[in-house]
Short mmCIF file of C-alpha atoms in Angstrom, two decimals:
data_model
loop_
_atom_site.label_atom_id
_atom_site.label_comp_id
_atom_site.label_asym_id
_atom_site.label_seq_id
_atom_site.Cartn_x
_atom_site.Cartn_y
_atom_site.Cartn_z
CA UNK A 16 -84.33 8.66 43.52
CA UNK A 17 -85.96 5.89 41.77
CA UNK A 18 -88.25 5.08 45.20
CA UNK A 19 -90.08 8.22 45.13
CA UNK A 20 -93.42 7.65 45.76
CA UNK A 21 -95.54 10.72 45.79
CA UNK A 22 -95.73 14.32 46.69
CA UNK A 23 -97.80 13.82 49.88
CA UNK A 24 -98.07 15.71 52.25
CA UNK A 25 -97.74 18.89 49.65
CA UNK A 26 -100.94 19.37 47.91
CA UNK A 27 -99.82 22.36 45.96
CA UNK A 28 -96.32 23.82 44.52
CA UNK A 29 -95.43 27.83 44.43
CA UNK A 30 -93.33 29.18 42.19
CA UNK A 31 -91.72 32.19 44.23
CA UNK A 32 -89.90 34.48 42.20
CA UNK A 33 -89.02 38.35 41.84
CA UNK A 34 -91.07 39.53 39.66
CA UNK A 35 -91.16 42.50 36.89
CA UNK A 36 -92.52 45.52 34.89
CA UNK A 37 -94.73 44.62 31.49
CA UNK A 38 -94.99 48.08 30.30
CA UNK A 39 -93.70 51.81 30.79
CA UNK A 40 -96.09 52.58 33.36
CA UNK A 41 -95.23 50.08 35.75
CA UNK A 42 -91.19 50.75 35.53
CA UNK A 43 -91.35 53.13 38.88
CA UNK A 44 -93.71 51.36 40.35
CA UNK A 45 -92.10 48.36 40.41
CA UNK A 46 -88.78 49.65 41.13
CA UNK A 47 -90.49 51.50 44.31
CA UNK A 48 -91.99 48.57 45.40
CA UNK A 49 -88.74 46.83 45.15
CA UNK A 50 -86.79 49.85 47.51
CA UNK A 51 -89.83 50.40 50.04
CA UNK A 52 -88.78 51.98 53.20
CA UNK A 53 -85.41 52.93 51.73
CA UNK A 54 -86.68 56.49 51.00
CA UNK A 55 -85.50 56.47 47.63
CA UNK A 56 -87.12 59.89 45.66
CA UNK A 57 -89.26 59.30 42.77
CA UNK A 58 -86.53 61.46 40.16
CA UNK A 59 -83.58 58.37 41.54
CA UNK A 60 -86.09 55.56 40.57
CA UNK A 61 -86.95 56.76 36.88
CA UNK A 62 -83.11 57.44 36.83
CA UNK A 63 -82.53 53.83 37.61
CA UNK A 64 -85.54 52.80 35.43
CA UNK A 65 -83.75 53.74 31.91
CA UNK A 66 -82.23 50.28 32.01
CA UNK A 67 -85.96 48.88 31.72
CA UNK A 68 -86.86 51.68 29.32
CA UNK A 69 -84.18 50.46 26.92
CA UNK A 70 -86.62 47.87 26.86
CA UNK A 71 -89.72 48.71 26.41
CA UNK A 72 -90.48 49.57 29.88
CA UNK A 73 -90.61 45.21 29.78
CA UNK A 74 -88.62 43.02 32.22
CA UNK A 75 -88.31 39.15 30.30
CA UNK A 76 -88.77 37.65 33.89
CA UNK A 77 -92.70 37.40 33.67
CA UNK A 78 -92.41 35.67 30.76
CA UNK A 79 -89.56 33.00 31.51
CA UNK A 80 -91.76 32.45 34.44
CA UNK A 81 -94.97 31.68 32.18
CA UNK A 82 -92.85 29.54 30.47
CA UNK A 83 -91.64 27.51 33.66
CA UNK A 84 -94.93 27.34 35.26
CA UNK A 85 -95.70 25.49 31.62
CA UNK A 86 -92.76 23.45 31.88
CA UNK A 87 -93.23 22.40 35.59
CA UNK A 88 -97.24 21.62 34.86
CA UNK A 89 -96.21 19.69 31.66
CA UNK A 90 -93.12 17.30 33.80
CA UNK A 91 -95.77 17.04 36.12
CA UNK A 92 -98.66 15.73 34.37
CA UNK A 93 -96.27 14.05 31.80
CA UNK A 94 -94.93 12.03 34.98
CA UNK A 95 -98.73 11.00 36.78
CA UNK A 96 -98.16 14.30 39.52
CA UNK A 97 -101.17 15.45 39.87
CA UNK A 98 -100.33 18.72 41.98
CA UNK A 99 -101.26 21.79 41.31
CA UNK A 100 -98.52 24.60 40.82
CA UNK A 101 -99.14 28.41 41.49
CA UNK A 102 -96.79 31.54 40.85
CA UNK A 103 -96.67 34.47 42.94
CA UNK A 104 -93.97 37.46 42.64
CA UNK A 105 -92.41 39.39 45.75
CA UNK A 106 -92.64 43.12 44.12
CA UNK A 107 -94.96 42.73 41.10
CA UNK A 108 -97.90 40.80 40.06
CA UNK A 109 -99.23 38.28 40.21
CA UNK A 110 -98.25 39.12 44.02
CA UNK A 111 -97.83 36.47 46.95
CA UNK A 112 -100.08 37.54 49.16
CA UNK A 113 -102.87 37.24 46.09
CA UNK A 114 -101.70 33.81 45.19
CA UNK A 115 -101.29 32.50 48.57
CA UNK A 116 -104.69 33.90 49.24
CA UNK A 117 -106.09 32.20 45.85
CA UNK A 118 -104.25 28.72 47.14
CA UNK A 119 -105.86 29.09 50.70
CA UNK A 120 -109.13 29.60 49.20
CA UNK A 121 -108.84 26.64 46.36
CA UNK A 122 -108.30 24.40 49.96
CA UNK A 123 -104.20 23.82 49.92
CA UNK A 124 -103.12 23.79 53.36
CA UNK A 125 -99.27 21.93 52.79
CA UNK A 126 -97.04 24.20 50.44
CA UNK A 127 -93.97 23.17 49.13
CA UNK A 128 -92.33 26.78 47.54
CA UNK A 129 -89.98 26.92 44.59
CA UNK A 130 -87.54 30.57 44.43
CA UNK A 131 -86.05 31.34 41.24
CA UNK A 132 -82.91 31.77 43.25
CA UNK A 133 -80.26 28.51 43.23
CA UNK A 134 -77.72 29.66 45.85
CA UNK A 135 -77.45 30.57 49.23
CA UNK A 136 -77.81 34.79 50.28
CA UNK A 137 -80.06 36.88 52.30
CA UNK A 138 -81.63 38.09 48.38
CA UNK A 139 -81.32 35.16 47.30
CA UNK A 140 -83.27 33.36 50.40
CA UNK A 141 -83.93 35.02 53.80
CA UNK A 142 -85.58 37.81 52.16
CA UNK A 143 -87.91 35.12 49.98
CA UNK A 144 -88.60 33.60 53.55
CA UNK A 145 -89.29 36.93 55.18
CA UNK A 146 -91.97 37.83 52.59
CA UNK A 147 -93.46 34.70 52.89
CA UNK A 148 -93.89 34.97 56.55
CA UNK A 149 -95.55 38.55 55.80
CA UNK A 150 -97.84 37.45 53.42
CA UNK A 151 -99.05 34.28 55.68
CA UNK A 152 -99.30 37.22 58.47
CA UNK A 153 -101.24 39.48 56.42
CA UNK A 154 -103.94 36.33 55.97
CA UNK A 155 -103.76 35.23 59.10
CA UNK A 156 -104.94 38.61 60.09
CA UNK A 157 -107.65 38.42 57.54
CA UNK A 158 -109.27 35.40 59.03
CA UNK A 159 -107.71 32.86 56.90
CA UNK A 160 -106.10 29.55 57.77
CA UNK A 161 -102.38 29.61 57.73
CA UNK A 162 -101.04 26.77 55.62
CA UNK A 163 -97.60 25.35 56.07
CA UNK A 164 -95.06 26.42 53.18
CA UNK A 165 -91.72 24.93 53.12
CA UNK A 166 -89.23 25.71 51.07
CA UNK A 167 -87.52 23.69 48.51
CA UNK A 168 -83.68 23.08 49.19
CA UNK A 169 -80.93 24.90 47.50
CA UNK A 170 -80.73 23.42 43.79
CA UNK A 171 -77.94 25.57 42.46
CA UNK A 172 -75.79 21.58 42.10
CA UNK A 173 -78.50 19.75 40.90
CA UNK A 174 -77.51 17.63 37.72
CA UNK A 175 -80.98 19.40 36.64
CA UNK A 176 -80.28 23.12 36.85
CA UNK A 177 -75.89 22.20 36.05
CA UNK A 178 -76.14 20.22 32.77
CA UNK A 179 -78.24 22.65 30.95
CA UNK A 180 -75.62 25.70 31.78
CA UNK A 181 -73.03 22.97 30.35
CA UNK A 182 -74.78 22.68 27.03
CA UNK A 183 -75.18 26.32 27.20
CA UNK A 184 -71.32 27.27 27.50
CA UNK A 185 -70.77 23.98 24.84
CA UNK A 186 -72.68 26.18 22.30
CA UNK A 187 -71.56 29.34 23.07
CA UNK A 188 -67.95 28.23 22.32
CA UNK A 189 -68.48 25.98 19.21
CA UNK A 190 -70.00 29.93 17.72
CA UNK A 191 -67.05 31.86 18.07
CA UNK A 192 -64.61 31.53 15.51
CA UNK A 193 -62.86 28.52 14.85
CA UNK A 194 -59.64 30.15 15.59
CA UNK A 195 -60.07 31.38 19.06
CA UNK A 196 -61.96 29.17 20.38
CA UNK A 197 -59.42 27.06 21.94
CA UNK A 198 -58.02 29.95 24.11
CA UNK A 199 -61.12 31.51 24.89
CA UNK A 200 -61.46 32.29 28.82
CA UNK A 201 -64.58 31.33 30.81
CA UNK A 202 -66.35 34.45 32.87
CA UNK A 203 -68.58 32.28 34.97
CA UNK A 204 -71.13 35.56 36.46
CA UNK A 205 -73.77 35.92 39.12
CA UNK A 206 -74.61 39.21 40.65
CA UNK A 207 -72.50 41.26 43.26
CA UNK A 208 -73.57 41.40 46.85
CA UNK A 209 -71.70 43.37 49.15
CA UNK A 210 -68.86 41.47 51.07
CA UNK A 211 -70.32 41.32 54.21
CA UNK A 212 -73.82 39.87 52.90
CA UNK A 213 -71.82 37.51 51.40
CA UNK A 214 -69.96 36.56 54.31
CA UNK A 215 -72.97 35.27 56.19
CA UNK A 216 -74.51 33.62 53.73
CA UNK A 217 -75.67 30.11 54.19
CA UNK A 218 -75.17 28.42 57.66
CA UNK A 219 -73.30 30.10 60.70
CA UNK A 220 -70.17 27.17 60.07
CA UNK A 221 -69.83 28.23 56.36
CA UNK A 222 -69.47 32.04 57.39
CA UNK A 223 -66.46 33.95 56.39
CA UNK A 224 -64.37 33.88 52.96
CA UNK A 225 -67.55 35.12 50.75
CA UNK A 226 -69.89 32.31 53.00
CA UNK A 227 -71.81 29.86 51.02
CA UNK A 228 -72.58 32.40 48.36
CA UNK A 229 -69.35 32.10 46.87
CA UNK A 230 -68.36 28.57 47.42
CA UNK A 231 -71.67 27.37 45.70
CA UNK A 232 -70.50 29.63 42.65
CA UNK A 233 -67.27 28.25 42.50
CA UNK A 234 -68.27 24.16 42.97
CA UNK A 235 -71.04 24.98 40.13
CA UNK A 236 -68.04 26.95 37.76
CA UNK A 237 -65.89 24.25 38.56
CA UNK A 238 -68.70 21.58 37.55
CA UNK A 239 -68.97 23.22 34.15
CA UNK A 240 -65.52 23.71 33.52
CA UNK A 241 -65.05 19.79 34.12
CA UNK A 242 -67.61 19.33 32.18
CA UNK A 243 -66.36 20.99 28.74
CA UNK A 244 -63.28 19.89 29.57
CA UNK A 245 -64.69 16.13 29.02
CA UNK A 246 -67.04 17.39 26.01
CA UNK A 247 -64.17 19.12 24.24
CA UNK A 248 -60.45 17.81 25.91
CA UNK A 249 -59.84 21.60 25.96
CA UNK A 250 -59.01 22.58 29.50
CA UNK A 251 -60.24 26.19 29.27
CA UNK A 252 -58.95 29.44 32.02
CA UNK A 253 -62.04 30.66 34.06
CA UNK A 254 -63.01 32.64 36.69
CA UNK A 255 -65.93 33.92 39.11
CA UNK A 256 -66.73 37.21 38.39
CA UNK A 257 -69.82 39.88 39.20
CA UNK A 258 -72.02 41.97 37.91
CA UNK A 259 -74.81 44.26 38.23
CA UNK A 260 -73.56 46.13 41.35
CA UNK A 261 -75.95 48.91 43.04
CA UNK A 262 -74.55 49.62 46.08
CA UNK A 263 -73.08 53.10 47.42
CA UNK A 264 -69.31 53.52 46.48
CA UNK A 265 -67.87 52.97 50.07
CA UNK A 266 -69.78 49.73 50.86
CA UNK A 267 -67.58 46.74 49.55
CA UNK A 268 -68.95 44.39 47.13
CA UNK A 269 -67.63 41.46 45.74
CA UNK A 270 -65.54 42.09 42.75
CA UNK A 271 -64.22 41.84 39.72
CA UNK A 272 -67.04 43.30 37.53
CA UNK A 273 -66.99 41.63 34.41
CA UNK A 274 -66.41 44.48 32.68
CA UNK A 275 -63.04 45.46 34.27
CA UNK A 276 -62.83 41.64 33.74
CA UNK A 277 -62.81 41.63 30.19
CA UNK A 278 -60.28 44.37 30.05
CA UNK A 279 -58.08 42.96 32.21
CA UNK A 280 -58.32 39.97 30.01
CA UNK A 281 -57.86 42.04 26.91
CA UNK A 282 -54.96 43.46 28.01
CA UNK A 283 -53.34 39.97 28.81
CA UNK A 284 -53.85 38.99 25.12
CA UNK A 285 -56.84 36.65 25.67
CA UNK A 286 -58.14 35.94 22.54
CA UNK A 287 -62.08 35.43 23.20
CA UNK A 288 -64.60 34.87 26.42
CA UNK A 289 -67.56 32.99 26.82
CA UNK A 290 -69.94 35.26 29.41
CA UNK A 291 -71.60 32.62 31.54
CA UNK A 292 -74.13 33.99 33.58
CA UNK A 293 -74.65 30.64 36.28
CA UNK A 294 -76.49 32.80 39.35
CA UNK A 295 -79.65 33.78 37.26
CA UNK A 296 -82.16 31.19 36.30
CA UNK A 297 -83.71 33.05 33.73
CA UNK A 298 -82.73 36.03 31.30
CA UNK A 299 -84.11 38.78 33.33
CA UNK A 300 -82.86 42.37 33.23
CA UNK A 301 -79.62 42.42 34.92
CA UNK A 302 -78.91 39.50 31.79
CA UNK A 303 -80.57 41.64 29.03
CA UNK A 304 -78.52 44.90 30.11
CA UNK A 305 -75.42 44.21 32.12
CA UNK A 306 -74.12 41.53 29.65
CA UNK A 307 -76.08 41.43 26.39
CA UNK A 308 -75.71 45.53 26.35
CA UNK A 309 -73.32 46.90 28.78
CA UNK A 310 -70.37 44.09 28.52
CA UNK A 311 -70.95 43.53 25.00
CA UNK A 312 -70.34 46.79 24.50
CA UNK A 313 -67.16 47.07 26.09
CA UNK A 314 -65.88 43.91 24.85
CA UNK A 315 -67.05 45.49 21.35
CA UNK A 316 -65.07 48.52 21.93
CA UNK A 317 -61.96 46.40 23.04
CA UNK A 318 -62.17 44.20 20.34
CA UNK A 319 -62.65 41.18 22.07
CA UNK A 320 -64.79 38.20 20.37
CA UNK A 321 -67.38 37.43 23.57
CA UNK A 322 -70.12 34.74 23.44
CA UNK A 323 -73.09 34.94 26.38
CA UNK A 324 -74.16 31.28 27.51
CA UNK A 325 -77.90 30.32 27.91
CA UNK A 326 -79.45 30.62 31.30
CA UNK A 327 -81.41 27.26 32.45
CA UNK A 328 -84.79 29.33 32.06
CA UNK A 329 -87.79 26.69 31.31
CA UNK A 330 -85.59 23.78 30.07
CA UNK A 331 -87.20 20.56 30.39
CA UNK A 332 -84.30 18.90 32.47
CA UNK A 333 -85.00 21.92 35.46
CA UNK A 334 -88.16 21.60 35.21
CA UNK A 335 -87.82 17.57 36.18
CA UNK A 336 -85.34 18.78 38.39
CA UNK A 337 -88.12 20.69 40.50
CA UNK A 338 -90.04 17.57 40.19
CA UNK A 339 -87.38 15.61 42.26
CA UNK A 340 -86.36 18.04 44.84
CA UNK A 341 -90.50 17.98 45.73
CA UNK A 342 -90.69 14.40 45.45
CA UNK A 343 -87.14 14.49 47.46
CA UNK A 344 -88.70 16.77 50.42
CA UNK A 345 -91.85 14.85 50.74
CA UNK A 346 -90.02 11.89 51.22
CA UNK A 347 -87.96 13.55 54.09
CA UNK A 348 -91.41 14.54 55.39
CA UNK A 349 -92.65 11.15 55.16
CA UNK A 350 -89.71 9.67 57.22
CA UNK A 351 -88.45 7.31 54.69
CA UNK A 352 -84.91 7.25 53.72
CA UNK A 353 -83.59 9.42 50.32
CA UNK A 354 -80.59 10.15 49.16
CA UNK A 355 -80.94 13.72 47.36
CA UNK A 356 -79.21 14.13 44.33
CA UNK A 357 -76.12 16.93 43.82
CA UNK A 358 -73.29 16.94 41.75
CA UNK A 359 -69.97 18.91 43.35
CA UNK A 360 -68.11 18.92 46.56
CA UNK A 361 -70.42 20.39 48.53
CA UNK A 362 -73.40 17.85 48.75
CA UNK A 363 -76.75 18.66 48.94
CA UNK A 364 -78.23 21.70 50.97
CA UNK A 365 -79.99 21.75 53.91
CA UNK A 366 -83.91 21.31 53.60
CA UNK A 367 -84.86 23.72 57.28
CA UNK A 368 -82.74 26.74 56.96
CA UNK A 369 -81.16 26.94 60.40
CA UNK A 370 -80.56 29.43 63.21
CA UNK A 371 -78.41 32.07 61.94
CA UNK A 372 -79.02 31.48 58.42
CA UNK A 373 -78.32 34.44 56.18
CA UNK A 374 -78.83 37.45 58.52
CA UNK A 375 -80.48 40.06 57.74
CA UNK A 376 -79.36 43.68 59.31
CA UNK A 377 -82.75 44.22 60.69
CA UNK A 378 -83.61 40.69 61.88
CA UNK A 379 -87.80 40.19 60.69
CA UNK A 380 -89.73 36.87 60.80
CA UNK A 381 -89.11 34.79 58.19
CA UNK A 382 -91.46 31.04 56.95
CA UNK A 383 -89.59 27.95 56.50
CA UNK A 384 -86.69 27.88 58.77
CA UNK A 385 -86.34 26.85 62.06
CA UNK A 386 -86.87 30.00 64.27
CA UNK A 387 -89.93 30.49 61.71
CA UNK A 388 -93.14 31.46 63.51
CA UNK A 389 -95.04 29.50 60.86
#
C-alpha cells in the first residue's frame, strides 16, 4: 500500500454511524426514531429504554465516536491528508441529513463514507445505504446538489481493526488468575440477527449457511485465536456466539446466546472465559448491558471467572486503518493498480455492493451500490 498517492477524487470523509441518547429525555425518542413505522406504543419503548436508564439515560456511542472523529483527524493530519472528516448518525444527532447538508454547503461534492459496522448484513450495511440514499433524496428535493458518496469496503479483516481485538483478548487473559488461565474458553460475540437476515447477507454466491455475516465472524475469531495462540503457545477452545437478541419468540435467530453459553460451559467444567465482543467497534449499549451487566451477572451467579476484551473503539491502528481503505478506494477510482490489504481466508470485500446484496424485506433505494439511483 506503500504507492498510495492521495485521496483524490474524495474531498471529504463521513463517519456514518448509529447513533445514541445523551440524557433521560432523549431515551424514547431515540428508541422511536430507531423503530419508525413499526408501530411500536410509547409504554413498549420506555419498557425497552430501562437498559439505557441503567445508565443514565446515556448511550457511550456518541462519545467513542468523538473520540474516533479525533483519532481519524489526528492520522490524517499526522500523515499530510488534508481531508476533511464529518460525522453524521442514522437515528440521533448529529443526523445525516444535517451533516450531509453542512458538507454540501461547505462545497464537497465526492464522499467517501465510513459505517461503524465491519461485517456484512442488511443492519450492518443495506440499511446504512438506504438512509443515505434518503437523506441525498431529501436534499435533492431541497434544491441542493447531490454529491457522490461511496462507501468504504468491508474492514471487519483489516490488520487495522484485527490486531487491536488481539491485544485486547491478550490482556483480558493475562488478568484472570494465574491458575485458569490456561483453560479459559474464548466467547468470540457479535449481535444476533435472525437466521434468515443472516442468510442473505453479503453477495447472492455467499448466501445460505448464515451468508457472509457469519463466515466474516468466524475468519476474524479464527484470526485472533491464531493469533494468541502465537503470543502465548496456548491453543485456547472458542466459539461464535450472540447476543443482544430482540426479535419475537417464533422468528429464528442465530444462536447460542452467550449467556446459555456460559452455562453450558459451566456445566462442562470450564474453568474461565474471556467475552470477546469482535462485531461492535465501539462499547456502545448492547456492550455496556448485555455483557458488562447481564453476562457478568450470570457468570457471577455460576461462579465462573469471565474477562470482557476491549473493543477497537478510537485506537490509533483503526484509525490508520480508515486512512488506507480511503487511500485504497481512491486509488481504485483513479484506475491504478492496488492490492488492498486483509488478513484471513476470505480476502478483501467488495468496494460496489452488488445486485442482490443484503436484501431487505421491503426492497427501498439504497447509495453506493450498483442498482443505486445515486
Amino acid at each position: 500500500m506503500s504507492d498510495l498517492r492521495g485521496p483524490a477524487p474524495y474531498d471529504a470523509l463521513l463517519l456514518l454511524s448509529f447513533g445514541g441518547p445523551e440524557g433521560p429525555d432523549d431515551v424514547v425518542p431515540f428508541l422511536a426514531n430507531v423503530t419508525r413505522g413499526r408501530g411500536i406504543p410509547e409504554e413498549r419503548l420506555k419498557e425497552v429504554g430501562k437498559h439505557y436508564f441503567l445508565f443514565g439515560g446515556v448511550s457511550p456511542i456518541n462519545a467513542q465516536n468523538r473520540a474516533l472523529l479525533d483519532a481519524l483527524r489526528k492520522d490524517f493530519a499526522d500523515h499530510g491528508l488534508e481531508l476533511p472528516v464529518y460525522w453524521g448518525n442514522r437515528n440521533w444527532a448529529p443526523y445525516l441529513t444535517d451533516t450531509l447538508r453542512e458538507m454540501i454547503t461547505d462545497g464537497h461534492r465526492r464522499i467517501a463514507v465510513l459505517a461503524t459496522s465491519a461485517y456484512a448484513s442488511y443492519s450492518g450495511c443495506r440499511q446504512y445505504r438506504e438512509n443515505l440514499a434518503e437523506s441525498l433524496s431529501a436534499l435533492e428535493a431541497e434544491g441542493l446538489p447531490v454529491p457522490r458518496v461511496d462507501k468504504l469496503r468491508h474492514y471487519f479483516n483489516h490488520p487495522g481493526f484485527v490486531r487491536p481485538m488481539v491485544d485486547g483478548v491478550l490482556a483480558s487473559l493475562a488478568d484472570l488468575p494465574e491458575d485458569v488461565r490456561a483453560g479459559a474458553h474464548l466467547a468470540f460475540t457479535t449481535h444476533s440477527i435472525p437466521t434468515a437476515a443472516a442468510d442473505t447477507s453479503g453477495p447472492v454466491e455467499t448466501h445460505g449457511d448464515g451468508g457472509s455475516y457469519v463466515a466474516e465472524h468466524l475468519d476474524v475469531a479464527r484470526l485472533i485465536t491464531e493469533a494468541v495462540r502465537e503470543e502465548t503457545g496456548v491453543d485456547h477452545p472458542w466459539q461464535l456466539v450472540y447476543q443482544s437478541r430482540s426479535g419475537a419468540p417464533h422468528i429464528p435467530w442465530l444462536e447460542p446466546d452467550i449467556c446459555d453459553h456460559l452455562e453450558t460451559l459451566h456445566a462442562d467444567g470450564v474453568p474461565a472465559v474471556v467475552m470477546a465482543p469482535i462485531g461492535f467497534v465501539s462499547d456502545h449499549m448492547e456492550v455496556l448491558y448485555d455483557l458488562d451487566t447481564e453476562a457478568t451477572a450470570k457468570a457471577a451467579e455460576l461462579g465462573l471467572p469471565v474477562r470482557r476484551s476491549a473493543t477497537v473503539g478510537a485506537d490509533p491502528r483503526f484509525a490508520a486503518a480508515v486512512r488506507d481503505l480511503l487511500l485504497e478506494r481512491a486509488a481504485v477510482e483513479q484506475e491504478r493498480p492496488v492490492t488492498p490489504c486483509a488478513l484471513g481466508s476470505l480476502g478483501p470485500s467488495h468496494d460496489l455492493c452488488p445486485v442482490g446484496c443484503c436484501p431487505a424485506g421491503a426492497l427501498k433505494p439504497a447509495a453506493a451500490g450498483a442498482d443505486s439511483p445515486f
